[in-house]
XYZ file of C-alpha atoms in Angstrom:
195
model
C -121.576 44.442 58.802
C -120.195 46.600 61.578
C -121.581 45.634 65.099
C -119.403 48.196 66.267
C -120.523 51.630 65.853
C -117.138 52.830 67.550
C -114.966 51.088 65.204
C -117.387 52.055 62.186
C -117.714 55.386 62.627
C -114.776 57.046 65.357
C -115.159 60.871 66.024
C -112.157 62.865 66.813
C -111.772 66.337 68.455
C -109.996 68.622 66.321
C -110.439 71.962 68.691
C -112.710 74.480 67.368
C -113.581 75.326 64.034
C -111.904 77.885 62.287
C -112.687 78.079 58.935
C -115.364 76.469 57.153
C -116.851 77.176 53.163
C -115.410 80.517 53.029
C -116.150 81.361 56.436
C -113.507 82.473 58.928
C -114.350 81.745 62.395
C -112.947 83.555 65.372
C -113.088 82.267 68.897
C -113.306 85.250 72.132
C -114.201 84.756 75.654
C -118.314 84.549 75.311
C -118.046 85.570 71.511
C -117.857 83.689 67.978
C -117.356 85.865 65.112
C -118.208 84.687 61.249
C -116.627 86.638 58.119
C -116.166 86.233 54.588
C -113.179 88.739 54.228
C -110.793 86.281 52.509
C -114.078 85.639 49.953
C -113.963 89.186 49.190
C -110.616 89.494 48.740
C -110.394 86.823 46.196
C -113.421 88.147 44.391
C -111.805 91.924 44.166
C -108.634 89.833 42.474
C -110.864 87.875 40.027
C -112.338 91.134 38.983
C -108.862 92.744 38.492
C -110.325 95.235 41.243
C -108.277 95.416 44.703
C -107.025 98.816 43.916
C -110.034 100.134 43.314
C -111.397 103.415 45.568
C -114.137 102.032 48.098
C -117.959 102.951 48.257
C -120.066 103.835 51.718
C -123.051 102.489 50.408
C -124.150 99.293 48.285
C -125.659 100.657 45.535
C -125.753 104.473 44.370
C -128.881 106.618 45.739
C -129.632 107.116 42.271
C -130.102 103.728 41.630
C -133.814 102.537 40.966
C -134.363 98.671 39.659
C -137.547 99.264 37.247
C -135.167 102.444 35.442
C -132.214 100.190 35.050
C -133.936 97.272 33.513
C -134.839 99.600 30.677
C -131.480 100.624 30.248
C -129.308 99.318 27.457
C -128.622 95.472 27.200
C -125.153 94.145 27.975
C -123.050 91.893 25.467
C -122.649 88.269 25.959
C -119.036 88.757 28.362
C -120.395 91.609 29.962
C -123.536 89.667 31.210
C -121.424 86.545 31.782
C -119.589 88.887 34.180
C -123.076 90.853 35.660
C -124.230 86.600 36.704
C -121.022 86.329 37.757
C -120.904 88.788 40.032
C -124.159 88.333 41.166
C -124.066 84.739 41.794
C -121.103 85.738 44.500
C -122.721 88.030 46.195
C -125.745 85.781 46.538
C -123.265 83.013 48.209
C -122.016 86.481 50.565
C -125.350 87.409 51.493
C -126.417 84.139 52.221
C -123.172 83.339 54.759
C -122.469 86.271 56.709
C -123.531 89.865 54.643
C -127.376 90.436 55.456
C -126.430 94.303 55.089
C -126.183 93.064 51.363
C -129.148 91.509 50.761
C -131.870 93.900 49.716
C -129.032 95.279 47.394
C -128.458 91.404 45.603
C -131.982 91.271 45.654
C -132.210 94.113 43.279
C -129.611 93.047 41.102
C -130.674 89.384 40.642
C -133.769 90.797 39.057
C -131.934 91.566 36.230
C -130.047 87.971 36.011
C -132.078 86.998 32.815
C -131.740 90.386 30.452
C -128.749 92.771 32.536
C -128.049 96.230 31.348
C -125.317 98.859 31.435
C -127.091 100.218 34.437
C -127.415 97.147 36.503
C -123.495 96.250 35.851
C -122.920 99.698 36.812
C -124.762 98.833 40.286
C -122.746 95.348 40.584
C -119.503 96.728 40.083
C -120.277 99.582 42.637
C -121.813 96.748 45.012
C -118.366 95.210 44.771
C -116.492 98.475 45.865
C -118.748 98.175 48.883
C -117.718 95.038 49.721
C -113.865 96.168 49.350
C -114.811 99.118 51.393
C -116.734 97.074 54.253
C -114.906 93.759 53.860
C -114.160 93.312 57.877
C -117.246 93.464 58.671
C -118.224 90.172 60.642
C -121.329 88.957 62.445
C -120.269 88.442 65.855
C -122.868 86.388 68.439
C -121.973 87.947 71.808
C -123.922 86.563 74.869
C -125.110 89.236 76.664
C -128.157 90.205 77.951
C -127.339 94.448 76.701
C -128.736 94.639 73.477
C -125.765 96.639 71.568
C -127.518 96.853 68.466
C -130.590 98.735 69.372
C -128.702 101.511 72.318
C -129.346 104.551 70.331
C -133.354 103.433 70.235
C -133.341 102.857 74.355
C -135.798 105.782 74.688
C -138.392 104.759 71.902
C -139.297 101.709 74.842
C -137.756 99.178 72.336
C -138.076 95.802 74.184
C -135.160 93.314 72.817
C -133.356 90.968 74.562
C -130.952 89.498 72.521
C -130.958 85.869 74.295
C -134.286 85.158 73.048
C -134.569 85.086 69.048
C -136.726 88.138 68.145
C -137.461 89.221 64.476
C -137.941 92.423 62.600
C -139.930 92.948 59.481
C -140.324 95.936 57.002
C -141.903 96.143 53.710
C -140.458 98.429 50.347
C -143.812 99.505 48.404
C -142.101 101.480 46.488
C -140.112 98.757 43.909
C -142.240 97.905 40.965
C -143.381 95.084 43.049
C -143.535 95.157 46.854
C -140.706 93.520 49.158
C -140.476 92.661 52.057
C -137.605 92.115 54.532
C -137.022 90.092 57.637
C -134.379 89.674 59.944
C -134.082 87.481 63.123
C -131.540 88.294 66.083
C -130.164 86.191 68.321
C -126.870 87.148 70.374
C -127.055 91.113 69.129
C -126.309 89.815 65.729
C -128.144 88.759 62.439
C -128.881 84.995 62.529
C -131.779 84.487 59.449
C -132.619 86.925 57.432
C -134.343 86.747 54.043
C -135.797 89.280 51.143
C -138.891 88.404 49.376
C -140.954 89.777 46.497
């Protein structure tokens, strides 16, 4: 047995983190940045995809979950690709994309029995993410809320060193959702999507 702790277990610093899982970490004066860009990238060259044309929003405006799951079924390789997809953008969402979330949400509803309609929505979530890949969450201490400056006259009151959460509902899914988002820093520290 040790009696030593030093000798058993020694701790070294190595400077500051900069990547971690996936995660690229940027240091600034008063700011720490977290992206998944180099995650993206690899998933747009796994899916044979990083010419493909970009997309402004996650999933088309025509898209609506209880429609597509009565669409037709995918083959075996198609819905081994579907999960596949899907499973990455779960890790995404999870790490650093909560403007992805309500959108993987959707689409891991159809995990068990995908159709042509829901890979459809995947493979347009995935131009998305080629479209949007430098986007980062970026905790900035500062006591100006950036986020919420175009709301200033609706008497929003955020201050984004105290942890402060939002919550909305979606009624109109076949079952109801609900979304919830806590800030800290004027960015997105938990955030979650629940049936």
């Amino acid at each position: 047995l040790y009696t030593d702790l030093d000798k058993f277990c020694s701790c070294k610093d190595q400077g500051k983190i900069q990547s971690t899982l996936g995660i690229t970490i940027t240091h600034g004066k008063n700011e720490v940045s977290l992206s998944q860009e180099v995650q993206i990238d690899r998933l747009l060259h796994r899916h044979d995809m990083t010419d493909c044309n970009g997309r402004e929003i996650p999933l088309p405006s025509t898209f609506k979950l209880h429609e597509a799951l009565e669409g037709e079924p995918l083959d075996a390789e198609q819905k081994q690709l579907f999960q596949s997809l899907v499973g990455s953008y779960l890790y995404l969402t999870r790490n650093t994309r909560p403007d992805i979330a309500h959108p993987v949400w959707m689409l891991a509803c159809a995990m068990a029995n995908p159709t042509v309609p829901c890979l459809e929505a995947a493979l347009h979530l995935l131009r998305y993410l080629k479209q949007t890949k430098s986007m980062k969450l970026t905790y900035k201490k500062s006591s100006f809320a950036y986020l919420l400056k175009e709301f200033a006259n609706d008497n929003i009151q955020y201050n984004p060193l105290v942890p402060t959460g939002f919550s909305d509902a979606n009624w109109v899914a076949p079952k109801a959702v609900s979304c919830n988002l806590v800030m800290w820093q004027n960015a997105a520290l938990l955030w979650t999507v629940r049936q």
